[in-house]
Amino acid sequence: MEHRHLGRSGLSISEIAYGNWITHGSQVAEDAARACVEAALDEGITTFDTADVYAGTRAEEVLGRALRGVRREAVEIFTKVYWPTGPGPNDRGLSRKHIMESAHASLRRLQTDYLDMYQAHRYDHAAPPEETLRAFDDLVRQGKVLYVGVSEWRAEQIAAAVQIAGEAGFDRIISNQPQYNMIWRVIESEVIPLCEKEGIGQIVWSPIAQGVLTGKYRPGDAPPPASRATDPSGSSFIQHYLTDDLLGRVQQLKPVADQAGLSLAQLAIAWVLQNPNVAAAIIGATRPEQVRENVRASGVRLDGELMGRIDEILSPVIERDPARTDSPARRS
Ligand SMILES: NC(=O)c1ccc[n+]([C@@H]2O[C@H](COP(=O)([O-])OP(=O)(O)OC[C@H]3O[C@@H](n4cnc5c(N)ncnc54)[C@H](OP(=O)(O)O)[C@@H]3O)[C@@H](O)[C@H]2O)c1
């Protein structure tokens, strides 16, 4: 497993990270979750990503239990705040109140004294960024959070945050966590140039488009049993990828993967890692075999000719519009 620095920071993370959205505390039972974490550790993954909201807060608990006994210094634990974790108006968003309460709840559930990375899971139009960034900075000064980042923020929102932090002397954002894969490339035109300039790294989610880029979903066929597309909590998220045109084009990538000596999943993960602003691809898994297959993408170099063939095949289904980076509408 190769490691990369996250943005311009001193923090080193595994270029393939393991995340537990949809899976822990929901789609998979605790023993399968534990087996995936053990496979990840065994394969050299040191970076683990979760969020307060996943599986109604159960995902953090499962990860906390799975990592119990692992030397704390040997792993980087990332979590997030923003989406609702309770019924009240202050159980969500990026107010100082919710950030402080949710950070403490995450520390308890993850059974740790500190979080390596704390991320704003979306942009909150109802909270002044100064309030959010000051609360993040306070957590850093208290030693409860080591680094701060954002997720799915637009270039202009990241730029404003960098400026505010610079003027106020707050701890600086070092990472953004966007969706990024061969099909979903909305960060390329605005977010990545800005982040390169500001020393911010991307830790990208759904590098295999939730399983679609493995080729296991075939045009015209029902989804394979026990896949995300058949899971009650996962199926709505994957639907937008399940068109016959897109699935047919993914099948056409098979000879490209064969030429590179990779599986389709490995090709897709290696593809995101070719971007030098990407510090890590966060993979999900329901079975340890998936982790073991996917980590083989670490260290793979894809040449220009092969990258060009991928673009030719996928061109009509690639999404590039930066406006697709979006957070729920502002408060009315
Ligand atoms: N910041 C955000 O807003 C945000 C949003 C989403 C995710 N994330 C983060 O990113 C992480 C990864 O997201 P993701 O789970 O969508 O990533 P992904 O790696 O694109 O998809 C993972 C899913 O694909 C299937 N799969 C994985 N490897 C496979 C293989 N070799 N062969 C066949 N199927 C395979 C598995 O589902 P099945 O076996 O069920 O088919 C697995 O759960 C999350 O856990 C979370 O940490 C962040």
Tab-separated table of C-alpha atoms and ligand atoms in Angstrom:
chain	number	residue	atom	x	y	z
A	1	MET	CA	0.000	0.000	0.000
A	2	GLU	CA	1.377	3.398	-0.981
A	3	HIS	CA	0.808	6.486	1.137
A	4	ARG	CA	0.317	10.113	0.084
A	5	HIS	CA	0.352	13.402	1.926
A	6	LEU	CA	-3.080	14.920	2.343
A	7	GLY	CA	-2.856	18.265	0.585
A	8	ARG	CA	0.081	20.367	1.711
A	9	SER	CA	-0.199	18.964	5.263
A	10	GLY	CA	2.268	16.704	7.014
A	11	LEU	CA	-0.398	13.988	7.374
A	12	SER	CA	0.285	10.806	5.455
A	13	ILE	CA	-2.686	8.580	4.535
A	14	SER	CA	-3.062	5.299	2.673
A	15	GLU	CA	-3.907	6.074	-0.965
A	16	ILE	CA	-6.735	3.596	-0.642
A	17	ALA	CA	-8.937	4.311	2.367
A	18	TYR	CA	-11.837	2.247	3.685
A	19	GLY	CA	-15.287	3.787	4.276
A	20	ASN	CA	-18.429	2.342	5.858
A	21	TRP	CA	-21.372	4.246	4.317
A	22	ILE	CA	-24.433	2.001	3.637
A	23	THR	CA	-22.576	-1.064	4.915
A	24	HIS	CA	-21.745	-0.958	8.649
A	25	GLY	CA	-24.753	-0.974	10.933
A	26	SER	CA	-27.062	-1.405	7.942
A	27	GLN	CA	-26.425	-3.564	4.837
A	28	VAL	CA	-23.954	-5.975	6.430
A	29	ALA	CA	-23.899	-7.794	9.763
A	30	GLU	CA	-21.270	-6.982	12.377
A	31	ASP	CA	-19.079	-10.020	11.633
A	32	ALA	CA	-18.859	-9.077	7.918
A	33	ALA	CA	-18.076	-5.478	8.872
A	34	ARG	CA	-15.322	-6.657	11.192
A	35	ALA	CA	-13.922	-9.001	8.506
A	36	CYS	CA	-13.747	-6.113	6.017
A	37	VAL	CA	-11.909	-3.893	8.529
A	38	GLU	CA	-9.503	-6.732	9.335
A	39	ALA	CA	-8.845	-7.289	5.601
A	40	ALA	CA	-8.272	-3.556	5.162
A	41	LEU	CA	-5.742	-3.435	8.013
A	42	ASP	CA	-4.072	-6.598	6.758
A	43	GLU	CA	-3.684	-5.070	3.278
A	44	GLY	CA	-2.055	-1.919	4.639
A	45	ILE	CA	-5.028	0.457	4.705
A	46	THR	CA	-4.498	2.895	7.553
A	47	THR	CA	-7.203	5.478	6.760
A	48	PHE	CA	-10.828	4.860	7.784
A	49	ASP	CA	-13.727	7.151	6.867
A	50	THR	CA	-17.169	7.312	8.447
A	51	ALA	CA	-19.786	9.917	9.409
A	52	ASP	CA	-22.061	10.662	12.353
A	53	VAL	CA	-25.130	10.153	10.131
A	54	TYR	CA	-24.247	6.753	8.615
A	55	ALA	CA	-26.787	4.071	9.575
A	56	GLY	CA	-28.367	6.516	12.015
A	57	THR	CA	-25.065	6.783	13.992
A	58	ARG	CA	-24.562	2.977	14.191
A	59	ALA	CA	-21.774	2.951	11.569
A	60	GLU	CA	-19.393	4.862	13.855
A	61	GLU	CA	-20.137	2.408	16.684
A	62	VAL	CA	-19.401	-0.599	14.459
A	63	LEU	CA	-16.135	0.945	13.239
A	64	GLY	CA	-15.162	1.843	16.803
A	65	ARG	CA	-15.645	-1.781	17.878
A	66	ALA	CA	-13.839	-3.157	14.803
A	67	LEU	CA	-10.799	-0.941	15.462
A	68	ARG	CA	-10.654	-1.708	19.207
A	69	GLY	CA	-7.224	-3.061	20.090
A	70	VAL	CA	-5.540	-1.547	17.025
A	71	ARG	CA	-2.656	0.759	17.937
A	72	ARG	CA	-4.206	4.234	17.722
A	73	GLU	CA	-1.103	5.747	16.109
A	74	ALA	CA	-1.289	3.162	13.289
A	75	VAL	CA	-4.599	4.417	11.879
A	76	GLU	CA	-6.175	7.689	10.738
A	77	ILE	CA	-9.841	7.992	11.709
A	78	PHE	CA	-11.946	10.418	9.659
A	79	THR	CA	-15.534	11.391	10.391
A	80	LYS	CA	-18.018	14.103	9.423
A	81	VAL	CA	-20.769	16.388	10.672
A	82	TYR	CA	-23.739	18.089	8.962
A	83	TRP	CA	-26.597	15.669	8.125
A	84	PRO	CA	-29.319	15.165	10.795
A	85	THR	CA	-28.489	12.870	13.706
A	86	GLY	CA	-31.688	13.577	15.642
A	87	PRO	CA	-35.139	15.157	15.327
A	88	GLY	CA	-34.397	18.702	16.533
A	89	PRO	CA	-33.448	21.791	14.541
A	90	ASN	CA	-30.026	21.790	16.239
A	91	ASP	CA	-29.360	18.106	15.507
A	92	ARG	CA	-28.013	19.037	12.078
A	93	GLY	CA	-25.930	21.544	10.176
A	94	LEU	CA	-22.722	23.384	10.954
A	95	SER	CA	-23.661	25.569	13.913
A	96	ARG	CA	-21.207	25.726	16.811
A	97	LYS	CA	-23.786	23.920	18.967
A	98	HIS	CA	-24.234	20.944	16.650
A	99	ILE	CA	-20.529	20.696	15.755
A	100	MET	CA	-19.510	20.535	19.425
A	101	GLU	CA	-22.261	18.076	20.370
A	102	SER	CA	-21.761	15.832	17.356
A	103	ALA	CA	-17.954	15.773	17.670
A	104	HIS	CA	-18.230	14.569	21.261
A	105	ALA	CA	-20.798	11.919	20.283
A	106	SER	CA	-18.513	10.717	17.456
A	107	LEU	CA	-15.556	10.450	19.848
A	108	ARG	CA	-17.668	8.305	22.195
A	109	ARG	CA	-18.992	6.044	19.432
A	110	LEU	CA	-15.567	5.627	17.828
A	111	GLN	CA	-13.988	4.986	21.262
A	112	THR	CA	-11.149	7.410	20.678
A	113	ASP	CA	-9.790	10.556	22.350
A	114	TYR	CA	-9.258	12.379	19.059
A	115	LEU	CA	-10.286	12.363	15.402
A	116	ASP	CA	-7.531	12.594	12.808
A	117	MET	CA	-9.829	14.427	10.398
A	118	TYR	CA	-13.150	16.206	10.978
A	119	GLN	CA	-15.112	17.125	7.859
A	120	ALA	CA	-18.053	19.404	7.119
A	121	HIS	CA	-20.210	16.874	5.252
A	122	ARG	CA	-21.860	19.582	3.077
A	123	TYR	CA	-21.928	23.395	2.936
A	124	ASP	CA	-24.466	24.821	5.407
A	125	HIS	CA	-26.228	27.840	3.900
A	126	ALA	CA	-27.863	28.462	7.297
A	127	ALA	CA	-24.643	28.845	9.314
A	128	PRO	CA	-22.026	31.570	8.819
A	129	PRO	CA	-18.753	29.912	7.718
A	130	GLU	CA	-16.923	31.984	10.376
A	131	GLU	CA	-18.951	30.196	13.085
A	132	THR	CA	-18.241	26.772	11.595
A	133	LEU	CA	-14.537	27.387	11.102
A	134	ARG	CA	-14.111	28.832	14.596
A	135	ALA	CA	-15.829	25.781	16.117
A	136	PHE	CA	-13.558	23.499	14.060
A	137	ASP	CA	-10.544	25.517	15.183
A	138	ASP	CA	-11.604	25.234	18.833
A	139	LEU	CA	-11.781	21.434	18.480
A	140	VAL	CA	-8.271	21.473	17.024
A	141	ARG	CA	-6.953	23.620	19.874
A	142	GLN	CA	-8.603	21.287	22.392
A	143	GLY	CA	-6.731	18.361	20.800
A	144	LYS	CA	-9.972	16.567	19.940
A	145	VAL	CA	-9.463	16.999	16.192
A	146	LEU	CA	-6.093	17.011	14.416
A	147	TYR	CA	-7.046	18.245	10.926
A	148	VAL	CA	-10.160	19.753	9.340
A	149	GLY	CA	-11.711	19.390	5.921
A	150	VAL	CA	-14.908	19.690	3.928
A	151	SER	CA	-16.979	17.454	1.669
A	152	GLU	CA	-18.808	18.353	-1.545
A	153	TRP	CA	-18.065	22.060	-1.223
A	154	ARG	CA	-17.880	24.176	-4.382
A	155	ALA	CA	-14.686	25.933	-5.401
A	156	GLU	CA	-15.968	29.353	-4.309
A	157	GLN	CA	-17.049	27.984	-0.902
A	158	ILE	CA	-13.608	26.424	-0.352
A	159	ALA	CA	-11.913	29.650	-1.471
A	160	ALA	CA	-13.974	31.681	1.004
A	161	ALA	CA	-13.157	29.258	3.821
A	162	VAL	CA	-9.434	29.522	3.075
A	163	GLN	CA	-9.660	33.302	3.144
A	164	ILE	CA	-11.622	33.415	6.410
A	165	ALA	CA	-9.228	30.971	8.101
A	166	GLY	CA	-6.237	32.980	6.869
A	167	GLU	CA	-7.597	36.305	8.151
A	168	ALA	CA	-8.788	34.939	11.511
A	169	GLY	CA	-5.808	32.619	12.101
A	170	PHE	CA	-8.037	29.536	12.214
A	171	ASP	CA	-6.691	26.108	11.391
A	172	ARG	CA	-6.760	25.664	7.630
A	173	ILE	CA	-8.795	23.140	5.647
A	174	ILE	CA	-6.448	20.500	4.202
A	175	SER	CA	-8.916	18.272	2.377
A	176	ASN	CA	-12.109	18.052	0.384
A	177	GLN	CA	-14.142	14.856	0.056
A	178	PRO	CA	-16.008	14.844	-3.272
A	179	GLN	CA	-17.542	12.107	-5.394
A	180	TYR	CA	-15.052	11.326	-8.177
A	181	ASN	CA	-14.773	8.474	-10.632
A	182	MET	CA	-14.417	7.843	-14.379
A	183	ILE	CA	-18.035	8.916	-14.892
A	184	TRP	CA	-18.475	11.625	-12.240
A	185	ARG	CA	-15.794	14.257	-12.968
A	186	VAL	CA	-17.481	17.433	-11.752
A	187	ILE	CA	-14.503	18.524	-9.611
A	188	GLU	CA	-12.042	18.678	-12.503
A	189	SER	CA	-12.781	22.128	-13.893
A	190	GLU	CA	-13.016	24.313	-10.761
A	191	VAL	CA	-12.482	22.462	-7.452
A	192	ILE	CA	-9.209	20.767	-8.379
A	193	PRO	CA	-7.418	23.855	-9.797
A	194	LEU	CA	-8.398	25.859	-6.700
A	195	CYS	CA	-7.335	23.066	-4.341
A	196	GLU	CA	-3.999	22.587	-6.123
A	197	LYS	CA	-3.315	26.282	-5.630
A	198	GLU	CA	-4.317	26.194	-1.955
A	199	GLY	CA	-2.589	22.933	-1.003
A	200	ILE	CA	-5.847	21.056	-0.383
A	201	GLY	CA	-6.056	17.346	-1.265
A	202	GLN	CA	-9.058	15.308	-2.431
A	203	ILE	CA	-10.116	12.133	-0.646
A	204	VAL	CA	-12.634	10.865	-3.147
A	205	TRP	CA	-15.746	8.770	-2.622
A	206	SER	CA	-17.439	6.126	-4.771
A	207	PRO	CA	-14.340	5.520	-6.925
A	208	ILE	CA	-16.090	2.507	-8.505
A	209	ALA	CA	-19.459	4.326	-8.703
A	210	GLN	CA	-20.890	2.188	-5.870
A	211	GLY	CA	-20.049	-1.053	-7.699
A	212	VAL	CA	-21.183	-0.022	-11.194
A	213	LEU	CA	-17.603	0.245	-12.517
A	214	THR	CA	-16.931	-3.408	-11.597
A	215	GLY	CA	-19.120	-4.395	-14.578
A	216	LYS	CA	-21.360	-6.584	-12.392
A	217	TYR	CA	-24.488	-4.609	-13.351
A	218	ARG	CA	-25.300	-5.585	-16.953
A	219	PRO	CA	-27.620	-3.715	-19.310
A	220	GLY	CA	-31.079	-5.299	-19.425
A	221	ASP	CA	-30.377	-7.683	-16.505
A	222	ALA	CA	-31.726	-7.535	-12.955
A	223	PRO	CA	-29.070	-6.389	-10.448
A	224	PRO	CA	-27.068	-9.230	-8.889
A	225	PRO	CA	-28.476	-10.505	-5.581
A	226	ALA	CA	-27.095	-8.958	-2.376
A	227	SER	CA	-25.666	-5.993	-4.272
A	228	ARG	CA	-26.168	-2.346	-3.322
A	229	ALA	CA	-28.851	-1.964	-5.988
A	230	THR	CA	-30.971	-4.540	-4.132
A	231	ASP	CA	-30.359	-3.076	-0.664
A	232	PRO	CA	-33.277	-1.042	0.764
A	233	SER	CA	-31.013	1.750	2.036
A	234	GLY	CA	-28.510	1.675	-0.842
A	235	SER	CA	-30.646	1.270	-3.953
A	236	SER	CA	-31.864	4.871	-4.219
A	237	PHE	CA	-28.277	6.202	-4.274
A	238	ILE	CA	-27.061	3.971	-7.104
A	239	GLN	CA	-30.085	4.355	-9.407
A	240	HIS	CA	-28.727	7.288	-11.435
A	241	TYR	CA	-25.867	5.103	-12.677
A	242	LEU	CA	-28.102	2.200	-13.776
A	243	THR	CA	-28.935	3.169	-17.365
A	244	ASP	CA	-28.460	0.668	-20.197
A	245	ASP	CA	-26.220	3.087	-22.128
A	246	LEU	CA	-23.870	3.612	-19.172
A	247	LEU	CA	-23.817	-0.081	-18.184
A	248	GLY	CA	-23.114	-1.101	-21.799
A	249	ARG	CA	-20.158	1.287	-21.967
A	250	VAL	CA	-18.760	-0.122	-18.718
A	251	GLN	CA	-18.811	-3.586	-20.359
A	252	GLN	CA	-16.720	-2.108	-23.206
A	253	LEU	CA	-14.014	-1.189	-20.652
A	254	LYS	CA	-13.293	-4.875	-20.002
A	255	PRO	CA	-10.651	-5.254	-22.771
A	256	VAL	CA	-8.970	-2.054	-21.519
A	257	ALA	CA	-8.741	-3.528	-18.018
A	258	ASP	CA	-7.491	-6.837	-19.449
A	259	GLN	CA	-4.769	-5.006	-21.377
A	260	ALA	CA	-3.630	-3.371	-18.125
A	261	GLY	CA	-3.778	-6.702	-16.300
A	262	LEU	CA	-6.399	-5.349	-13.903
A	263	SER	CA	-9.976	-6.137	-12.924
A	264	LEU	CA	-12.513	-3.427	-13.784
A	265	ALA	CA	-12.695	-2.395	-10.101
A	266	GLN	CA	-8.901	-2.061	-9.949
A	267	LEU	CA	-8.862	-0.062	-13.202
A	268	ALA	CA	-11.472	2.363	-11.815
A	269	ILE	CA	-9.616	2.900	-8.537
A	270	ALA	CA	-6.259	3.253	-10.291
A	271	TRP	CA	-7.922	5.813	-12.611
A	272	VAL	CA	-8.809	8.226	-9.758
A	273	LEU	CA	-5.328	7.793	-8.280
A	274	GLN	CA	-3.714	9.046	-11.514
A	275	ASN	CA	-4.877	12.541	-10.536
A	276	PRO	CA	-2.059	14.062	-8.458
A	277	ASN	CA	-4.487	16.183	-6.413
A	278	VAL	CA	-6.222	12.996	-5.207
A	279	ALA	CA	-4.688	11.850	-1.921
A	280	ALA	CA	-6.872	8.768	-1.491
A	281	ALA	CA	-9.723	6.786	-2.980
A	282	ILE	CA	-12.213	5.738	-0.298
A	283	ILE	CA	-13.505	2.289	-1.128
A	284	GLY	CA	-16.574	0.598	0.322
A	285	ALA	CA	-16.981	-3.162	0.643
A	286	THR	CA	-19.528	-5.697	1.797
A	287	ARG	CA	-17.075	-8.608	1.728
A	288	PRO	CA	-13.362	-8.915	2.607
A	289	GLU	CA	-12.628	-10.356	-0.880
A	290	GLN	CA	-13.692	-7.011	-2.376
A	291	VAL	CA	-11.175	-5.192	-0.169
A	292	ARG	CA	-8.428	-7.639	-1.147
A	293	GLU	CA	-9.191	-7.227	-4.859
A	294	ASN	CA	-9.525	-3.444	-4.771
A	295	VAL	CA	-6.335	-2.634	-2.846
A	296	ARG	CA	-4.315	-4.057	-5.749
A	297	ALA	CA	-4.980	-0.731	-7.497
A	298	SER	CA	-2.420	0.945	-5.229
A	299	GLY	CA	0.746	1.915	-7.054
A	300	VAL	CA	-0.640	1.188	-10.543
A	301	ARG	CA	0.361	3.621	-13.322
A	302	LEU	CA	-1.952	3.942	-16.357
A	303	ASP	CA	-0.426	5.292	-19.574
A	304	GLY	CA	-1.874	8.114	-21.683
A	305	GLU	CA	-3.061	5.813	-24.473
A	306	LEU	CA	-5.068	3.717	-22.036
A	307	MET	CA	-6.527	6.806	-20.322
A	308	GLY	CA	-7.546	8.062	-23.786
A	309	ARG	CA	-9.367	4.815	-24.601
A	310	ILE	CA	-11.344	5.073	-21.347
A	311	ASP	CA	-12.419	8.618	-22.296
A	312	GLU	CA	-13.462	7.538	-25.812
A	313	ILE	CA	-15.647	4.724	-24.491
A	314	LEU	CA	-17.299	6.694	-21.686
A	315	SER	CA	-17.461	10.159	-23.287
A	316	PRO	CA	-21.284	10.446	-23.749
A	317	VAL	CA	-22.025	9.429	-20.146
A	318	ILE	CA	-19.345	11.476	-18.342
A	319	GLU	CA	-20.756	14.175	-16.019
A	320	ARG	CA	-18.545	17.273	-15.871
A	321	ASP	CA	-20.856	20.110	-14.755
A	322	PRO	CA	-19.368	21.770	-11.634
A	323	ALA	CA	-22.881	22.911	-10.654
A	324	ARG	CA	-23.657	19.259	-9.823
A	325	THR	CA	-21.613	19.806	-6.644
A	326	ASP	CA	-24.457	20.841	-4.444
A	327	SER	CA	-25.580	21.215	-0.841
A	328	PRO	CA	-29.219	21.507	0.258
A	329	ALA	CA	-30.766	24.892	-0.484
A	330	ARG	CA	-30.335	27.861	1.764
A	331	ARG	CA	-32.653	28.439	4.745
A	332	SER	CA	-35.834	30.269	3.711
B	1	LIG	N1	-18.741	12.605	1.682
B	1	LIG	C1	-19.814	12.057	1.182
B	1	LIG	O1	-20.833	12.719	0.968
B	1	LIG	C2	-19.796	10.590	0.869
B	1	LIG	C3	-20.851	9.997	0.155
B	1	LIG	C4	-20.750	8.642	-0.132
B	1	LIG	C5	-19.647	7.903	0.310
B	1	LIG	N2	-18.664	8.502	1.025
B	1	LIG	C6	-17.496	7.758	1.546
B	1	LIG	O2	-16.913	6.966	0.512
B	1	LIG	C7	-16.930	5.600	0.907
B	1	LIG	C8	-17.028	4.712	-0.289
B	1	LIG	O3	-18.245	4.960	-1.008
B	1	LIG	P1	-18.901	3.771	-1.814
B	1	LIG	O4	-19.211	2.673	-0.873
B	1	LIG	O5	-19.973	4.324	-2.658
B	1	LIG	O6	-17.620	3.348	-2.725
B	1	LIG	P2	-17.382	2.361	-3.922
B	1	LIG	O7	-16.060	1.750	-3.621
B	1	LIG	O8	-17.566	3.100	-5.211
B	1	LIG	O9	-18.539	1.242	-3.852
B	1	LIG	C9	-18.484	0.235	-2.868
B	1	LIG	C10	-19.479	-0.870	-3.119
B	1	LIG	O10	-19.247	-1.502	-4.392
B	1	LIG	C11	-19.360	-2.925	-4.260
B	1	LIG	N3	-18.025	-3.483	-4.522
B	1	LIG	C12	-16.830	-3.080	-4.005
B	1	LIG	N4	-15.813	-3.775	-4.507
B	1	LIG	C13	-16.332	-4.649	-5.377
B	1	LIG	C14	-15.756	-5.633	-6.206
B	1	LIG	N5	-14.440	-5.820	-6.238
B	1	LIG	N6	-16.594	-6.374	-6.978
B	1	LIG	C15	-17.923	-6.179	-6.955
B	1	LIG	N7	-18.532	-5.258	-6.183
B	1	LIG	C16	-17.744	-4.479	-5.395
B	1	LIG	C17	-19.836	-3.178	-2.831
B	1	LIG	O11	-21.263	-3.155	-2.779
B	1	LIG	P3	-22.202	-4.452	-2.984
B	1	LIG	O12	-21.385	-5.670	-2.636
B	1	LIG	O13	-23.346	-4.212	-2.062
B	1	LIG	O14	-22.623	-4.405	-4.418
B	1	LIG	C18	-19.314	-1.959	-2.090
B	1	LIG	O15	-20.002	-1.692	-0.890
B	1	LIG	C19	-18.079	5.531	1.904
B	1	LIG	O16	-18.015	4.414	2.744
B	1	LIG	C20	-17.881	6.811	2.667
B	1	LIG	O17	-16.828	6.678	3.577
B	1	LIG	C21	-18.723	9.836	1.301
